[in-house]
mmCIF file of C-alpha atoms in Angstrom:
data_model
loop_
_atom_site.group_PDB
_atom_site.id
_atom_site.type_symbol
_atom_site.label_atom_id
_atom_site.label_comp_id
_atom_site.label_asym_id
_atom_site.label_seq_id
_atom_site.Cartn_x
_atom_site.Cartn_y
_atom_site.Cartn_z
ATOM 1 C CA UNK A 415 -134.416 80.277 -200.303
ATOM 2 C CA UNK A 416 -137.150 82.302 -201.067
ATOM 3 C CA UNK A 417 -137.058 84.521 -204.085
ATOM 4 C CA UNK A 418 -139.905 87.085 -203.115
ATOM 5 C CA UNK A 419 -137.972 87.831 -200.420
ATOM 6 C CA UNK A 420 -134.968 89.459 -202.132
ATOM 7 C CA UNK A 421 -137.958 91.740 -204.007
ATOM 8 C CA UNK A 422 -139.109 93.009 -200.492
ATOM 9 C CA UNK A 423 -135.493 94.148 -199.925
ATOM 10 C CA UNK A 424 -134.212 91.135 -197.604
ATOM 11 C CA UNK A 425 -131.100 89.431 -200.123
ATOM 12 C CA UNK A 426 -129.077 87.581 -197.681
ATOM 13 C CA UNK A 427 -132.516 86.322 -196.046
ATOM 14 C CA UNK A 428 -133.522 85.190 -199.587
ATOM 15 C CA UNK A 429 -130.533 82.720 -199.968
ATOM 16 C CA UNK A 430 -132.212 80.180 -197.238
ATOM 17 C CA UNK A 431 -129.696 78.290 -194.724
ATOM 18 C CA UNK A 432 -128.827 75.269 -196.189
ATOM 19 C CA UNK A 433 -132.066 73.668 -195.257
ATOM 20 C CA UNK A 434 -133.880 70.413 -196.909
ATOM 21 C CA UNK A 435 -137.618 71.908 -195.863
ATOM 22 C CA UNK A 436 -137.981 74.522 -192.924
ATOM 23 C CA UNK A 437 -140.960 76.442 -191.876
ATOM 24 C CA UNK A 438 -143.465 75.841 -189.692
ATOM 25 C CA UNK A 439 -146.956 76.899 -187.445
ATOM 26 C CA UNK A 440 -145.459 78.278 -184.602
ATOM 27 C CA UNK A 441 -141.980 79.859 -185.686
ATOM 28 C CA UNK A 442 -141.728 82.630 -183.055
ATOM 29 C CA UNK A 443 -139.359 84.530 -185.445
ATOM 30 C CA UNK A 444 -136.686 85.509 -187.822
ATOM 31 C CA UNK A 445 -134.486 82.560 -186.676
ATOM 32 C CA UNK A 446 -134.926 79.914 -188.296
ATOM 33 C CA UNK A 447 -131.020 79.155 -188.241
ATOM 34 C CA UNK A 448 -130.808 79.391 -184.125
ATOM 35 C CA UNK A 449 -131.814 76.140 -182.857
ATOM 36 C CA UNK A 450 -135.062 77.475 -180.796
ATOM 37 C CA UNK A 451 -138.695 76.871 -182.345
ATOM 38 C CA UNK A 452 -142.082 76.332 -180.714
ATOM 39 C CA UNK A 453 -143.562 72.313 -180.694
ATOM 40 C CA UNK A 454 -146.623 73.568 -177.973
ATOM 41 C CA UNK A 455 -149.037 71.136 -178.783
ATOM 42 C CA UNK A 456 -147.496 69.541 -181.376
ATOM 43 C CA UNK A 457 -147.399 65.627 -182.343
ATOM 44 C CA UNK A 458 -144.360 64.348 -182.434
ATOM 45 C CA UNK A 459 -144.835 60.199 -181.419
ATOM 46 C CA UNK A 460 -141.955 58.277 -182.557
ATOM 47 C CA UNK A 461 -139.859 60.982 -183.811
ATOM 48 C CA UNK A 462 -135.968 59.927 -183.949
ATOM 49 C CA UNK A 463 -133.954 62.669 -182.486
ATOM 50 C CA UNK A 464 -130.026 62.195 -183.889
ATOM 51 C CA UNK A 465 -127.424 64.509 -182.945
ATOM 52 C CA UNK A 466 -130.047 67.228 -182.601
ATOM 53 C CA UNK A 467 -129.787 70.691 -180.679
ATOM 54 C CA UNK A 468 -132.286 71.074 -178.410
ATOM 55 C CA UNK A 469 -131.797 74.595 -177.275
ATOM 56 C CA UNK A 470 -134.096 77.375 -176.210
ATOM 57 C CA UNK A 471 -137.284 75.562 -177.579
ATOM 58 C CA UNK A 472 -141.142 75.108 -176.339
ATOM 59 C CA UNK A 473 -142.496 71.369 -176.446
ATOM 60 C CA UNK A 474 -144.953 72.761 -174.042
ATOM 61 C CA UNK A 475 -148.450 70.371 -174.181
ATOM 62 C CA UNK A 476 -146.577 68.039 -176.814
ATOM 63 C CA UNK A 477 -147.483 64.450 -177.628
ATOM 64 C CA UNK A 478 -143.951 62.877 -177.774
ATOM 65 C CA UNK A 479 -144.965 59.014 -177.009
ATOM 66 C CA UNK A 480 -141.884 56.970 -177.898
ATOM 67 C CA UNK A 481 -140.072 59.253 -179.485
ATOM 68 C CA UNK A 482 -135.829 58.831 -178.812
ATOM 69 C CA UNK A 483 -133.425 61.466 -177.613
ATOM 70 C CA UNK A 484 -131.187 59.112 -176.418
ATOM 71 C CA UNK A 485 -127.761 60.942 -175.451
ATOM 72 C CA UNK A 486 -129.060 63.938 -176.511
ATOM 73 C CA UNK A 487 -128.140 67.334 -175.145
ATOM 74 C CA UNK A 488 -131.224 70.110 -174.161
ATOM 75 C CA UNK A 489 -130.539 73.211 -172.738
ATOM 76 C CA UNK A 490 -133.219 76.163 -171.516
ATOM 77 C CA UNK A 491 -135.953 74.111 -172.961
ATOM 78 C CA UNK A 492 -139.443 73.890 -171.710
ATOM 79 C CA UNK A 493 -141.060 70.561 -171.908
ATOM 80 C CA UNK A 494 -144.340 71.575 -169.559
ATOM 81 C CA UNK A 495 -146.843 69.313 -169.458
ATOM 82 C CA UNK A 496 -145.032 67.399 -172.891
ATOM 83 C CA UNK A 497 -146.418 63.291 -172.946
ATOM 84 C CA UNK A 498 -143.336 61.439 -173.607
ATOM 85 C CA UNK A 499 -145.046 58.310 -172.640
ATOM 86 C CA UNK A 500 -142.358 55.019 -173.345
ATOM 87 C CA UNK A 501 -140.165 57.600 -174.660
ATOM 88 C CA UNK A 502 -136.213 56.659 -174.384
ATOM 89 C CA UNK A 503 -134.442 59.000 -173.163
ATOM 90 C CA UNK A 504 -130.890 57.061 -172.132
ATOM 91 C CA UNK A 505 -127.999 58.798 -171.139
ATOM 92 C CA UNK A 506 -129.404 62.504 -171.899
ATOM 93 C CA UNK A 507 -128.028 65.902 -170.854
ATOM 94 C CA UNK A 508 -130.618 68.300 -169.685
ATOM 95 C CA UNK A 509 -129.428 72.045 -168.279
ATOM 96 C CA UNK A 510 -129.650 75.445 -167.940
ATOM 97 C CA UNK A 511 -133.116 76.190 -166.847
ATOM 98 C CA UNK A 512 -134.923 73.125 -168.668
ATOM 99 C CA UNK A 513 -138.661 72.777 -167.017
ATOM 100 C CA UNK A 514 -140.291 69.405 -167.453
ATOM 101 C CA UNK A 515 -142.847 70.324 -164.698
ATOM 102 C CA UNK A 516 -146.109 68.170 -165.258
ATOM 103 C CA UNK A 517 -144.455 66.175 -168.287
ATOM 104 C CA UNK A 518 -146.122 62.527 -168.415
ATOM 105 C CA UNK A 519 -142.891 60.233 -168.298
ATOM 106 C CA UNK A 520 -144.845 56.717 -167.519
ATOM 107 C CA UNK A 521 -142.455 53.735 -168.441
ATOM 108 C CA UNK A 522 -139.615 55.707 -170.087
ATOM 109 C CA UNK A 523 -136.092 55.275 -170.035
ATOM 110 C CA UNK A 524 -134.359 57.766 -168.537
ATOM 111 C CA UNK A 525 -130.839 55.346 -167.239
ATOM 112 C CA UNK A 526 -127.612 57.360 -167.305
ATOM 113 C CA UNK A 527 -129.686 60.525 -167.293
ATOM 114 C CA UNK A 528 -127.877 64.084 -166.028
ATOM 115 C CA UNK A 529 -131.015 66.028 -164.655
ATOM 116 C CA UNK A 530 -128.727 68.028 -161.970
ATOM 117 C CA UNK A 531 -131.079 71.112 -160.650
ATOM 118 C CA UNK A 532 -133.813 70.362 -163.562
ATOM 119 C CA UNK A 533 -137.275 71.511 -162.429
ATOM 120 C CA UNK A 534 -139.471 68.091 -162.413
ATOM 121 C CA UNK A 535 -142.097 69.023 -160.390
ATOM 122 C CA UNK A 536 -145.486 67.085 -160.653
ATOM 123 C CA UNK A 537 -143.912 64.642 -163.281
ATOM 124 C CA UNK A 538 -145.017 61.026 -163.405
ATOM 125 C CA UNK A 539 -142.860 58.907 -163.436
ATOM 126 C CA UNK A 540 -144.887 55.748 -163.202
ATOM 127 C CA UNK A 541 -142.957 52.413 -164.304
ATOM 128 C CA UNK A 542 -140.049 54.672 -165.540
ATOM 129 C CA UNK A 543 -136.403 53.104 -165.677
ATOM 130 C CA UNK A 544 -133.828 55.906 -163.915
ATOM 131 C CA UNK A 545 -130.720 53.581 -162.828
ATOM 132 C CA UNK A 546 -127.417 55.362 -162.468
ATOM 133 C CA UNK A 547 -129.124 58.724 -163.196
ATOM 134 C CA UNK A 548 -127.866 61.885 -161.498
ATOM 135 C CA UNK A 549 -131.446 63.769 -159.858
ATOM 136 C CA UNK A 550 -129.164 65.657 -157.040
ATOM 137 C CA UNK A 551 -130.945 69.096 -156.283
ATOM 138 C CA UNK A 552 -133.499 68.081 -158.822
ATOM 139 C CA UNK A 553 -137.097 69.816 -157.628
ATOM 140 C CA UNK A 554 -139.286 66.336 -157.511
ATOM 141 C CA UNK A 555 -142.200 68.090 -155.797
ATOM 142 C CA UNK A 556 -145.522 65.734 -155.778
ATOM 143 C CA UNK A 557 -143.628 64.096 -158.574
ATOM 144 C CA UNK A 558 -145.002 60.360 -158.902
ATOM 145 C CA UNK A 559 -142.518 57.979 -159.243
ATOM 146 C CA UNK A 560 -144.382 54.949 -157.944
ATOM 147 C CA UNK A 561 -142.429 51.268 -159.446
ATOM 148 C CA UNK A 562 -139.668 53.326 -160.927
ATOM 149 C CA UNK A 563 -136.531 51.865 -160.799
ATOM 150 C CA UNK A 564 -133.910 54.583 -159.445
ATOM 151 C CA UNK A 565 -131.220 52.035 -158.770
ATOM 152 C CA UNK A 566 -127.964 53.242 -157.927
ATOM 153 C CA UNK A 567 -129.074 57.071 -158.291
ATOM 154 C CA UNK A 568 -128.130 60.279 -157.090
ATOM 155 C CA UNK A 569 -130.822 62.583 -155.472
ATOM 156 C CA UNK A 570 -128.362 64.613 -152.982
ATOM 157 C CA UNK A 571 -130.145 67.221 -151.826
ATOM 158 C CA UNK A 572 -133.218 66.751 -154.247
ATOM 159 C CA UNK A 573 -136.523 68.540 -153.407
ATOM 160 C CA UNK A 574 -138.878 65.173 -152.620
ATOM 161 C CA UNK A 575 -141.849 67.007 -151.388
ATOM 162 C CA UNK A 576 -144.821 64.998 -150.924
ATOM 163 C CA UNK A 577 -143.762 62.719 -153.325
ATOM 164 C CA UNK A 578 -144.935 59.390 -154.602
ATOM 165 C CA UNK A 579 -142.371 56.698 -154.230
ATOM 166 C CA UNK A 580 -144.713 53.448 -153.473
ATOM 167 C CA UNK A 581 -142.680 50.375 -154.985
ATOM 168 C CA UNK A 582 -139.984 52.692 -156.067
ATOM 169 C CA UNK A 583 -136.832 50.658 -156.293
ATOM 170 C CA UNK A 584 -134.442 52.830 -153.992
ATOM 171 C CA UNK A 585 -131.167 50.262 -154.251
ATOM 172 C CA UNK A 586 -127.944 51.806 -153.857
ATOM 173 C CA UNK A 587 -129.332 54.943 -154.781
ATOM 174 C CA UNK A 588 -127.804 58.596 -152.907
ATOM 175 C CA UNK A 589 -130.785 60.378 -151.218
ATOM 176 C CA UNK A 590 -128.380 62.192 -148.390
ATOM 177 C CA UNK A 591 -129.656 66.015 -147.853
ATOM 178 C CA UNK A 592 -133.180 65.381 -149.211
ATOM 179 C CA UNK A 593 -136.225 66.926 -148.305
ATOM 180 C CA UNK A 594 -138.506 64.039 -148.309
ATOM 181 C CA UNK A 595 -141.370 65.551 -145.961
ATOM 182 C CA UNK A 596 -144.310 64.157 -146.957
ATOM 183 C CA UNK A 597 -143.287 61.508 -149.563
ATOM 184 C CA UNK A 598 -145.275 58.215 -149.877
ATOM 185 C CA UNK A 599 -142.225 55.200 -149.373
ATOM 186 C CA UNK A 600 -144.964 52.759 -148.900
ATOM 187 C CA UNK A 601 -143.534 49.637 -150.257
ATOM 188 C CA UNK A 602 -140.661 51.105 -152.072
ATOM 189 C CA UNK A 603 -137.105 48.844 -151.990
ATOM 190 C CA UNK A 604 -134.343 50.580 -149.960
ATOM 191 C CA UNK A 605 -131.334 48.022 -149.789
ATOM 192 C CA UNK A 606 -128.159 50.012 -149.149
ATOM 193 C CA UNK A 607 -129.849 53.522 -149.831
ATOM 194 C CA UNK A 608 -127.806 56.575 -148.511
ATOM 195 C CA UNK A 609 -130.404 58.805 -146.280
ATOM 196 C CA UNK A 610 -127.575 60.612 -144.586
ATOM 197 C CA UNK A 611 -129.307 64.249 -143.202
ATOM 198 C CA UNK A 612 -132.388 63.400 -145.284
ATOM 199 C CA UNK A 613 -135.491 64.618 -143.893
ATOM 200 C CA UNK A 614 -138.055 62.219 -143.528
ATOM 201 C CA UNK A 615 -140.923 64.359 -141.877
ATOM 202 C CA UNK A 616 -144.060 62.677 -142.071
ATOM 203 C CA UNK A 617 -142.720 60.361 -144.781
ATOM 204 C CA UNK A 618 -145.255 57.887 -145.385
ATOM 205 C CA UNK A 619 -143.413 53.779 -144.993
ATOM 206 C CA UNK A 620 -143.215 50.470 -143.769
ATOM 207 C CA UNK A 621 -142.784 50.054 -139.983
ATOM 208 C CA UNK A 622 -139.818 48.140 -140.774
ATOM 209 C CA UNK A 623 -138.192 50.904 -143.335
ATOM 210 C CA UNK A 624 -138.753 53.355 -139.897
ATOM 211 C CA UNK A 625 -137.132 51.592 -137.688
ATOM 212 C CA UNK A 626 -134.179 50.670 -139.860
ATOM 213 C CA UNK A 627 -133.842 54.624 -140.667
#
């Protein structure tokens, strides 16, 4: 709580809410008990994110190298241009309007990740591990995802765009419905991928990868 506020005429402000510290640059306003604040540019390497709410908040231009949000749930948050460089972020839940667009992701751990319709656009993905995670109608425009490992993934109807995929590991994984015009497969491992009604327009591959497709 803060005392001098109850002088200015705001009591029930005054009492605090429950808080060890609070307060910070870059409080947008009077809601410090909503779970929304604004990280832009903040640096946050190896913060430990337990049973957090992530909701309505700007990490916009954050350094957040290693930090771990494994299983964590983040909802209308913007995460543009954020470096979560070896970062784990297992089994997360990201929705309602979340933008990651131009995050740095290189070697992370995203497995078990629900991205479903989460705007990813330009994010490197470099070295990042993505098995069993569910991408489908994800926006992955010129997102590079060379040597990640998307094993046994779901990208229905994802937005692959001119895409980097060189190495990728493809196995198993769901890409039926997805725009892949464009996309670099050069290299990338495809044993037992789904490409049902994908569109592969001027997708960059292997001879061998065209003619099995």
């Amino acid at each position: 709580g803060n005392p001098r506020l109850k002088e200015l005429g705001y009591y029930e402000e005054s009492l605090g809410r429950n808080a060890i510290a609070g307060g910070f640059q870059g409080q947008r306003q009077w809601t410090d008990w909503l779970p929304n604040a604004d990280f832009s540019e903040a640096i946050l390497d190896g913060a430990i994110f337990t049973n957090a709410t992530i909701e309505n908040a700007i990490f916009d231009k954050a350094s957040m190298q290693r930090v771990n949000l494994n299983h964590q749930s983040i909802k209308s948050t913007s995460f543009k241009s954020a470096i979560l460089t070896e970062s784990s972020l297992e089994g997360i839940h990201v929705s309602d309007n979340t933008s990651m667009q131009n995050a740095i992701m290189t070697s992370c751990n995203l497995s078990y990740s629900d991205f479903e319709k989460i705007n990813l656009a330009f994010v490197t993905f470099e070295n990042a591990q993505i098995l069993s995670a569910y991408l489908c109608g994800c926006n992955l425009q010129g997102a590079n995802l060379s040597q990640a490992d998307l094993s046994d993934s779901h990208l229905r109807h994802a937005d692959l765009n001119n895409s980097i995929l060189r190495k990728a590991i493809l196995d198993n994984a769901d890409i039926s419905g997805a725009d892949l015009t464009n996309a670099d497969l050069r290299g990338a491992y495809l044993t037992h991928t789904t490409l049902y009604h994908a569109n592969l327009y001027k997708v960059k591959a292997d001879q061998h990868m065209i003619s099995s497709y």
